[in-house]
Structure formats: C-alpha cells, structure tokens
DNA sequence: GACTCTCCCTAACGGTGTTAGGTGGCCCGG
DNA sequence: CCGGGCCACCTAACACCGTTAGGGAGAGTC
C-alpha cells in the first residue's frame, strides 16, 4: 500500500538505511524518552514492521551503540583560550549540558564502551590540551578518563530521580522541599547532623553541586601539576634551575 | 497442593512477608543479576504466583527501593582513626568495593532517591566527620553528596561494560588489550594523541583509576579546607589571634 | 452461623526483543 | 526473453515482561 510507487516518489532508494534507523531513533528518543524507544515503535515510525529492522542492525544493543555516537555528533569542544583550568572546566560544563540537553542521552550513553568516532575526537582534543598543560602522559590519560567518568556518573545520578519526579508530576523544587522536610523530621538524637544540615543538604541545585565537585577536581589537578613540576623542573619552563645536589 | 498443612509444617506463619520478598530478591540478584530479577521469577522463588507479590508491594519500583536499602544494610563505616583525609579515602574505597561486592548492586541503587535508613546512617556518620575536620556546614553537605556521586557514578560506569564483557565471555584483560589495539590502529594524523597514549589509556586498572580520581578529589578538598582556614581563622584552632582589623 | 478480612489464586491485557521462514521485485547471466 | 538469485521486506510465532481484575479458601469475630 504505502510502497507502491506513485507519481514520482522516491523510487530510487525507498529502502531503509542504517542512518535512517538512527535518525528516527533519535526522534523517538527526544519525543518519548528511552522507555518509549522499542524496536516496534521505531519500525512504526519508519512505516515498517519490527522484524525488518534486524536486516540493518544486529540487535537493539547495536542500535544503541550507533545512537550513542549520534548523540555525540554535535558536541563541540570549548574554545582554546584561557588557562588549562578554564578549558577543562568549560569541557566539563559543556559535556554535562550537552548530555542534559537531549532527552535521556545519559541513559543511552551510560557505560557503553566502543566509543564512536565522535567521542574519539573529543578524547583526542582533550588529551592534546592536557599534555600541553604539562601533565605527564600517564596523568593525562588518567585525567581524561576521570573527567569523563565524573560527568557521566554525575549526570546519570541526577537524571534518574529527575525523570522519576516528572513521571510523578512533581517539580524539582517540590522534591527538594519534600526531602528537606523528611530530613528535618528525623529523630534528632540518632541523626543530629542530618537534621541540623537539612537545609544545606537540600538547597543546592544540581548545577551548583556539579560545579562544586568540578572545582574540587580542578583544584586537585592543579596540585598534581605543581607536584610534577616540583619533582622534575626541566620541562618547558626555563625560569630557574635549582640544581643543588 | 503445596499449601495443605502436612504433618507439622509451618501452619503458624506460612505467609509471605515483605522481608521474605526482599531476601529472596537479594538471592536472585546475586544468582542471576538484575536482568534475571523479574516479578515472575521472584514469585517462583517463593513458591507463589506473580500476582501475589502485589499484595505485599505496590509495584516493582517499590521492591527495588526496598532492595536498595537492603543492599546497604551491611555497609560499615571505616574506623574513626587517622586524618580526615585517611577516613574519607577509606570511605570511598569501602563504598566502591561494597557495591562491587554484590552483583549488580550499583545498577539497582543507581540514582534511586528516597534513601533508606541504612544509607541515612552512613550519611549521618560522614557528615559528622566532615564537620569535625573543620569543613563548613555548606561544604560538608556538598562534599557528602559529591563523594557519593563520585563513587556511584564511577561504579555504574565500570559495571556496565564489565557485565557486557562477561556476557561475551571475554576477560577484562582481553578487553583492555583489544581497546589498546583499536587505539593503536587509528589514523595517526587525525588522532596522534590517542595513538601515542594508547598504552597509558588502556593499562590502568579500574582500581587504579578510581584511586587516582579519589586522590585528586581529596587534594581538592584539602585546598578548600586551607582556604576556609585562611579566611576565617577563629574556629577551634586557638593558637594565635591575628586580630589586626 | 454469617460476615469480614487476609492472602493467594487464575486469567488476561498489552507490551517487549528476537527468530524462522516466506515472498515480491529487481538485476544479471545466458 | 527468460530464469536464478539476492535484497529487503513481510507474517507468525516464541518466550518473556509488569500489572490488574476478580474469584475463593481459610481464619477470626460478633
């Protein structure tokens, strides 16, 4: 019915392609979230039956791998200006807001190995900046993983209750207030600190929490860099040479 | 058939209880992983049909909430000896190995709000140590969340490909080597750093990666503490009083 | 003895990922 | 011009999943 060639439709390539699968999947993901993305719905979106998808894709897992790379396609690294610290902070902030920007992206990406070409380009770029900042090869590699893990982990952590709350129809301000009330209602003899710090524990927004952790991480990296510079002061910083001993 | 009281079986309390559900669920989780834990299998484990579970539990989500708290039941905080830094490090290490110790615990726990009493006790204890170390209330609250998010996020990140690899029947050493080979095989003109650092990127174990990140975090916290001490040197450290102005 | 409440049952609904096997149309060799 | 083969889709089915409606046995209470 839909497949018969009408006046002058696309008779040349009316077929599904792997790319068509992915872009349709992206559309469904944005519209219905990761729970709404089933093989049957994806097939329906393409005017096709579910079994047909398996001609183009081995299974759903592989589709999600492709989707992961597609989600990373339009992530842009920050401008190459400012200190290494500014650049890394911007990296983290952008990475997080990129993941938060497309619905359930973090859930799809979560822990998926086999990084696609787009993620590889970001890694390549970040490693370059880390080495240029003066980190050792081993440290640069570790830091590269660390920052990715921090961002992914944090976002994953914040996204799950977020979607649970919106499923229940409650705003995040209400959730925070409810959490505060719960903490304040605890027995003060068994949980004195939780009761005492109920406000401090519940008022920070996720943005602030993320920024706080990121800043601590950057402080730690600065310490590492200083230590490395102090231990081996020959590299690229020819100011003085304390060659005693 | 199974329910008829025989010679002298348990005629007193042959009923399911919520606790029985949870311990059976823990058993299934350990044996079959989170994907093997369905309401039907849980019911079968208890010699009962699936619909019966809904008498004791609202839905699967609530069961997972209960399971989350049960998974945290036997987590013990580190001894209260050594510097705040030693204690926090030990906290992180224990928390991670606790999650890794029971199968798929991280996947169940992931981002589940409504922390149970066991998790609350850990929070309470950690907050107490943070305040004692000299962190401000606001900082202590932030740090408490940060450390939890780091551990949870990291473990979640590492657990997913781990189970994927073991499903494929490959050891983690093979995975690392395969990743290294993939990186080395990249075009060196487009990905010079990835090719160059292929070894550094793939040799660290997850233990080392976690410890590295944790140490950077602790360094960052130390910086924060020093800054706070320098800005307001009146608190609990009565050595001298620079009361000029 | 009747009533109620607890607790488990059967049956079913509407979903899920995935596979086996069929089938129409197209291109290519003869 | 005709037949084989392959591509790309189809139908049908399997074995699951979470969840609900409604039934019914048994115990406890008035």
Short mmCIF file of N, CA, C and O in Angstrom, two decimals, chain B residues 119-207:
data_model
loop_
_atom_site.label_atom_id
_atom_site.label_comp_id
_atom_site.label_asym_id
_atom_site.label_seq_id
_atom_site.Cartn_x
_atom_site.Cartn_y
_atom_site.Cartn_z
N UNK B 119 21.33 3.92 54.51
CA UNK B 119 22.12 4.94 53.84
C UNK B 119 22.13 6.23 54.67
O UNK B 119 23.15 6.93 54.74
N UNK B 120 21.02 6.52 55.30
CA UNK B 120 20.96 7.72 56.14
C UNK B 120 21.99 7.66 57.27
O UNK B 120 22.63 8.67 57.59
N UNK B 121 22.15 6.48 57.83
CA UNK B 121 23.14 6.35 58.91
C UNK B 121 24.54 6.65 58.40
O UNK B 121 25.35 7.32 59.06
N UNK B 122 24.84 6.16 57.20
CA UNK B 122 26.16 6.43 56.64
C UNK B 122 26.35 7.92 56.38
O UNK B 122 27.42 8.48 56.66
N UNK B 123 25.32 8.54 55.85
CA UNK B 123 25.40 9.98 55.62
C UNK B 123 25.64 10.72 56.92
O UNK B 123 26.50 11.60 57.01
N UNK B 124 24.84 10.37 57.90
CA UNK B 124 24.97 10.99 59.21
C UNK B 124 26.41 10.90 59.73
O UNK B 124 27.01 11.89 60.15
N UNK B 125 26.95 9.71 59.66
CA UNK B 125 28.30 9.48 60.16
C UNK B 125 29.33 10.29 59.38
O UNK B 125 30.21 10.94 59.96
N UNK B 126 29.19 10.29 58.05
CA UNK B 126 30.17 11.01 57.25
C UNK B 126 30.09 12.52 57.48
O UNK B 126 31.12 13.20 57.57
N UNK B 127 28.87 13.03 57.59
CA UNK B 127 28.71 14.46 57.86
C UNK B 127 29.38 14.83 59.17
O UNK B 127 30.02 15.89 59.28
N UNK B 128 29.24 13.97 60.14
CA UNK B 128 29.85 14.25 61.44
C UNK B 128 31.36 14.39 61.30
O UNK B 128 31.97 15.33 61.84
N UNK B 129 31.97 13.49 60.57
CA UNK B 129 33.43 13.56 60.41
C UNK B 129 33.84 14.78 59.61
O UNK B 129 34.89 15.39 59.88
N UNK B 130 33.03 15.15 58.62
CA UNK B 130 33.38 16.31 57.80
C UNK B 130 33.35 17.58 58.64
O UNK B 130 34.26 18.43 58.54
N UNK B 131 32.35 17.72 59.49
CA UNK B 131 32.28 18.91 60.32
C UNK B 131 33.43 18.93 61.32
O UNK B 131 34.03 19.97 61.58
N UNK B 132 33.71 17.75 61.85
CA UNK B 132 34.81 17.67 62.81
C UNK B 132 36.14 18.05 62.17
O UNK B 132 37.02 18.62 62.80
N UNK B 133 36.26 17.73 60.88
CA UNK B 133 37.51 18.06 60.17
C UNK B 133 37.64 19.56 59.96
O UNK B 133 38.73 20.04 59.64
N UNK B 134 36.56 20.29 60.12
CA UNK B 134 36.64 21.74 60.00
C UNK B 134 35.93 22.32 58.79
O UNK B 134 36.00 23.52 58.56
N UNK B 135 35.27 21.47 58.04
CA UNK B 135 34.52 21.99 56.90
C UNK B 135 33.28 22.73 57.38
O UNK B 135 32.68 22.37 58.40
N UNK B 136 32.91 23.77 56.62
CA UNK B 136 31.69 24.50 56.96
C UNK B 136 30.48 23.61 56.72
O UNK B 136 30.57 22.57 56.05
N UNK B 137 29.36 24.02 57.27
CA UNK B 137 28.14 23.23 57.08
C UNK B 137 27.81 23.05 55.60
O UNK B 137 27.51 21.95 55.13
N UNK B 138 27.85 24.17 54.89
CA UNK B 138 27.51 24.10 53.47
C UNK B 138 28.48 23.20 52.72
O UNK B 138 28.08 22.37 51.88
N UNK B 139 29.77 23.33 53.02
CA UNK B 139 30.76 22.50 52.35
C UNK B 139 30.59 21.03 52.71
O UNK B 139 30.68 20.15 51.84
N UNK B 140 30.34 20.77 53.97
CA UNK B 140 30.16 19.38 54.39
C UNK B 140 29.01 18.73 53.62
O UNK B 140 29.12 17.60 53.14
N UNK B 141 27.92 19.48 53.47
CA UNK B 141 26.78 18.94 52.73
C UNK B 141 27.15 18.67 51.28
O UNK B 141 26.83 17.61 50.73
N UNK B 142 27.83 19.63 50.67
CA UNK B 142 28.24 19.44 49.28
C UNK B 142 29.17 18.25 49.12
O UNK B 142 29.05 17.44 48.19
N UNK B 143 30.13 18.15 50.02
CA UNK B 143 31.12 17.08 49.93
C UNK B 143 30.46 15.73 50.11
O UNK B 143 30.78 14.76 49.42
N UNK B 144 29.51 15.70 51.02
CA UNK B 144 28.80 14.45 51.25
C UNK B 144 28.13 13.95 49.96
O UNK B 144 28.25 12.79 49.60
N UNK B 145 27.47 14.86 49.27
CA UNK B 145 26.85 14.47 48.01
C UNK B 145 27.90 14.11 46.97
O UNK B 145 27.79 13.12 46.25
N UNK B 146 28.94 14.94 46.93
CA UNK B 146 29.97 14.76 45.91
C UNK B 146 30.61 13.38 45.99
O UNK B 146 30.75 12.68 44.97
N UNK B 147 30.98 12.98 47.19
CA UNK B 147 31.65 11.69 47.33
C UNK B 147 30.71 10.55 46.94
O UNK B 147 31.11 9.62 46.22
N UNK B 148 29.46 10.65 47.37
CA UNK B 148 28.50 9.62 46.98
C UNK B 148 28.32 9.56 45.47
O UNK B 148 28.30 8.48 44.88
N UNK B 149 28.22 10.74 44.86
CA UNK B 149 28.02 10.78 43.42
C UNK B 149 29.24 10.22 42.69
O UNK B 149 29.11 9.49 41.71
N UNK B 150 30.42 10.56 43.19
CA UNK B 150 31.64 10.05 42.54
C UNK B 150 31.69 8.53 42.58
O UNK B 150 31.90 7.87 41.56
N UNK B 151 31.45 7.98 43.76
CA UNK B 151 31.52 6.52 43.90
C UNK B 151 30.44 5.85 43.06
O UNK B 151 30.72 4.97 42.25
N UNK B 152 29.21 6.28 43.23
CA UNK B 152 28.12 5.68 42.48
C UNK B 152 28.34 5.80 40.98
O UNK B 152 28.19 4.83 40.24
N UNK B 153 28.67 7.00 40.56
CA UNK B 153 28.85 7.23 39.13
C UNK B 153 29.98 6.40 38.57
O UNK B 153 29.84 5.77 37.53
N UNK B 154 31.07 6.36 39.29
CA UNK B 154 32.22 5.60 38.81
C UNK B 154 31.88 4.12 38.70
O UNK B 154 32.15 3.48 37.67
N UNK B 155 31.28 3.59 39.73
CA UNK B 155 30.97 2.16 39.73
C UNK B 155 29.96 1.84 38.63
O UNK B 155 30.10 0.84 37.92
N UNK B 156 28.98 2.69 38.49
CA UNK B 156 28.00 2.48 37.43
C UNK B 156 28.69 2.43 36.07
O UNK B 156 28.38 1.60 35.22
N UNK B 157 29.62 3.33 35.92
CA UNK B 157 30.37 3.43 34.67
C UNK B 157 31.19 2.17 34.42
O UNK B 157 31.29 1.70 33.29
N UNK B 158 31.77 1.64 35.47
CA UNK B 158 32.65 0.49 35.27
C UNK B 158 31.88 -0.81 35.22
O UNK B 158 32.34 -1.79 34.65
N UNK B 159 30.71 -0.85 35.82
CA UNK B 159 29.98 -2.12 35.92
C UNK B 159 29.31 -2.48 34.60
O UNK B 159 29.21 -3.65 34.25
N UNK B 160 28.88 -1.49 33.85
CA UNK B 160 28.11 -1.78 32.65
C UNK B 160 28.93 -2.52 31.59
O UNK B 160 28.53 -3.59 31.14
N UNK B 161 30.09 -1.98 31.19
CA UNK B 161 30.87 -2.74 30.22
C UNK B 161 31.40 -4.05 30.79
O UNK B 161 31.62 -5.00 30.06
N UNK B 162 31.54 -4.08 32.10
CA UNK B 162 32.02 -5.31 32.74
C UNK B 162 31.05 -6.46 32.49
O UNK B 162 31.45 -7.54 32.04
N UNK B 163 29.79 -6.20 32.75
CA UNK B 163 28.82 -7.28 32.55
C UNK B 163 28.63 -7.58 31.06
O UNK B 163 28.36 -8.71 30.68
N UNK B 164 28.80 -6.55 30.23
CA UNK B 164 28.71 -6.79 28.79
C UNK B 164 29.84 -7.71 28.35
O UNK B 164 29.65 -8.60 27.52
N UNK B 165 31.04 -7.47 28.91
CA UNK B 165 32.19 -8.28 28.53
C UNK B 165 32.03 -9.72 29.00
O UNK B 165 32.31 -10.67 28.25
N UNK B 166 31.53 -9.87 30.20
CA UNK B 166 31.40 -11.24 30.71
C UNK B 166 30.27 -11.97 30.01
O UNK B 166 30.28 -13.20 29.92
N UNK B 167 29.31 -11.23 29.48
CA UNK B 167 28.28 -11.86 28.67
C UNK B 167 28.89 -12.39 27.37
O UNK B 167 28.48 -13.42 26.84
N UNK B 168 29.88 -11.66 26.87
CA UNK B 168 30.55 -12.10 25.64
C UNK B 168 31.61 -13.15 25.93
O UNK B 168 32.23 -13.68 25.02
N UNK B 169 31.85 -13.41 27.21
CA UNK B 169 32.79 -14.46 27.55
C UNK B 169 34.25 -14.05 27.51
O UNK B 169 35.13 -14.89 27.55
N UNK B 170 34.49 -12.73 27.46
CA UNK B 170 35.88 -12.27 27.40
C UNK B 170 36.32 -11.73 28.75
O UNK B 170 35.54 -11.08 29.44
N UNK B 171 37.55 -11.97 29.11
CA UNK B 171 38.10 -11.43 30.34
C UNK B 171 38.41 -9.96 30.18
O UNK B 171 38.45 -9.44 29.07
N UNK B 172 38.60 -9.29 31.32
CA UNK B 172 38.82 -7.85 31.24
C UNK B 172 40.21 -7.50 30.71
O UNK B 172 40.42 -6.44 30.15
N UNK B 173 41.16 -8.44 30.85
CA UNK B 173 42.47 -8.18 30.28
C UNK B 173 42.38 -8.16 28.76
O UNK B 173 42.97 -7.30 28.09
N UNK B 174 41.61 -9.08 28.22
CA UNK B 174 41.43 -9.11 26.77
C UNK B 174 40.77 -7.84 26.28
O UNK B 174 41.14 -7.28 25.25
N UNK B 175 39.76 -7.40 27.03
CA UNK B 175 39.06 -6.18 26.66
C UNK B 175 40.04 -5.02 26.57
O UNK B 175 40.04 -4.25 25.61
N UNK B 176 40.89 -4.90 27.60
CA UNK B 176 41.86 -3.81 27.63
C UNK B 176 42.82 -3.91 26.43
O UNK B 176 43.11 -2.91 25.77
N UNK B 177 43.25 -5.12 26.14
CA UNK B 177 44.19 -5.28 25.04
C UNK B 177 43.51 -4.95 23.70
O UNK B 177 44.08 -4.29 22.84
N UNK B 178 42.28 -5.39 23.57
CA UNK B 178 41.54 -5.10 22.34
C UNK B 178 41.36 -3.59 22.17
O UNK B 178 41.52 -3.05 21.07
N UNK B 179 41.05 -2.91 23.29
CA UNK B 179 40.90 -1.46 23.23
C UNK B 179 42.20 -0.80 22.81
O UNK B 179 42.22 0.13 22.00
N UNK B 180 43.30 -1.30 23.38
CA UNK B 180 44.60 -0.76 23.03
C UNK B 180 44.90 -0.95 21.54
O UNK B 180 45.35 -0.03 20.87
N UNK B 181 44.61 -2.14 21.05
CA UNK B 181 44.84 -2.41 19.63
C UNK B 181 44.01 -1.49 18.76
O UNK B 181 44.48 -0.95 17.75
N UNK B 182 42.77 -1.27 19.19
CA UNK B 182 41.91 -0.39 18.41
C UNK B 182 42.48 1.02 18.35
O UNK B 182 42.53 1.65 17.30
N UNK B 183 42.96 1.49 19.51
CA UNK B 183 43.53 2.85 19.54
C UNK B 183 44.78 2.94 18.68
O UNK B 183 44.97 3.89 17.93
N UNK B 184 45.64 1.93 18.81
CA UNK B 184 46.88 1.96 18.04
C UNK B 184 46.60 1.91 16.54
O UNK B 184 47.40 2.40 15.73
N UNK B 185 45.48 1.30 16.17
CA UNK B 185 45.17 1.16 14.76
C UNK B 185 44.54 2.40 14.13
O UNK B 185 44.28 2.44 12.94
N UNK B 186 44.33 3.42 14.96
CA UNK B 186 43.70 4.65 14.45
C UNK B 186 44.66 5.40 13.51
O UNK B 186 45.88 5.26 13.62
N UNK B 187 44.13 6.19 12.59
CA UNK B 187 44.99 7.01 11.74
C UNK B 187 45.77 8.03 12.56
O UNK B 187 45.18 8.86 13.25
N UNK B 188 47.07 7.95 12.48
CA UNK B 188 47.94 8.74 13.37
C UNK B 188 47.90 10.23 13.04
O UNK B 188 48.30 11.05 13.87
N UNK B 189 47.46 10.59 11.86
CA UNK B 189 47.43 12.02 11.54
C UNK B 189 46.20 12.69 12.13
O UNK B 189 46.24 13.87 12.48
N UNK B 190 45.12 11.94 12.26
CA UNK B 190 43.91 12.53 12.82
C UNK B 190 43.85 12.36 14.33
O UNK B 190 43.23 13.16 15.03
N UNK B 191 44.42 11.28 14.84
CA UNK B 191 44.35 11.00 16.28
C UNK B 191 45.74 10.77 16.87
O UNK B 191 45.99 9.71 17.44
N UNK B 192 46.62 11.74 16.75
CA UNK B 192 48.01 11.50 17.19
C UNK B 192 48.11 11.17 18.67
O UNK B 192 48.86 10.25 19.05
N UNK B 193 47.34 11.86 19.50
CA UNK B 193 47.47 11.64 20.94
C UNK B 193 46.90 10.29 21.35
O UNK B 193 47.46 9.60 22.21
N UNK B 194 45.78 9.92 20.76
CA UNK B 194 45.19 8.62 21.09
C UNK B 194 46.15 7.50 20.73
O UNK B 194 46.32 6.53 21.49
N UNK B 195 46.76 7.60 19.59
CA UNK B 195 47.70 6.57 19.17
C UNK B 195 48.91 6.57 20.10
O UNK B 195 49.36 5.51 20.57
N UNK B 196 49.39 7.76 20.39
CA UNK B 196 50.60 7.88 21.21
C UNK B 196 50.37 7.38 22.63
O UNK B 196 51.23 6.73 23.22
N UNK B 197 49.20 7.68 23.16
CA UNK B 197 48.93 7.35 24.56
C UNK B 197 48.11 6.06 24.71
O UNK B 197 47.55 5.81 25.78
N UNK B 198 48.07 5.27 23.67
CA UNK B 198 47.23 4.06 23.70
C UNK B 198 47.55 3.22 24.94
O UNK B 198 46.63 2.76 25.62
N UNK B 199 48.83 3.06 25.23
CA UNK B 199 49.20 2.26 26.41
C UNK B 199 48.70 2.92 27.70
O UNK B 199 48.06 2.29 28.53
N UNK B 200 49.00 4.19 27.84
CA UNK B 200 48.62 4.89 29.07
C UNK B 200 47.10 4.89 29.25
O UNK B 200 46.61 4.89 30.39
N UNK B 201 46.39 4.89 28.14
CA UNK B 201 44.94 4.94 28.23
C UNK B 201 44.34 3.60 28.62
O UNK B 201 43.26 3.55 29.21
N UNK B 202 45.01 2.52 28.30
CA UNK B 202 44.38 1.22 28.48
C UNK B 202 44.99 0.37 29.60
O UNK B 202 44.34 -0.58 30.05
N UNK B 203 46.20 0.71 30.06
CA UNK B 203 46.79 -0.16 31.07
C UNK B 203 46.24 0.03 32.48
O UNK B 203 46.20 -0.95 33.23
N UNK B 204 45.83 1.24 32.88
CA UNK B 204 45.38 1.35 34.28
C UNK B 204 44.17 0.47 34.55
O UNK B 204 43.25 0.40 33.73
N UNK B 205 44.20 -0.20 35.69
CA UNK B 205 43.04 -0.98 36.09
C UNK B 205 41.97 -0.04 36.64
O UNK B 205 42.23 1.14 36.90
N UNK B 206 40.80 -0.57 36.82
CA UNK B 206 39.72 0.24 37.38
C UNK B 206 40.06 0.66 38.81
O UNK B 206 39.72 1.76 39.23
N UNK B 207 40.68 -0.23 39.55
CA UNK B 207 41.12 0.12 40.90
C UNK B 207 42.01 1.35 40.87
O UNK B 207 41.83 2.29 41.65
#
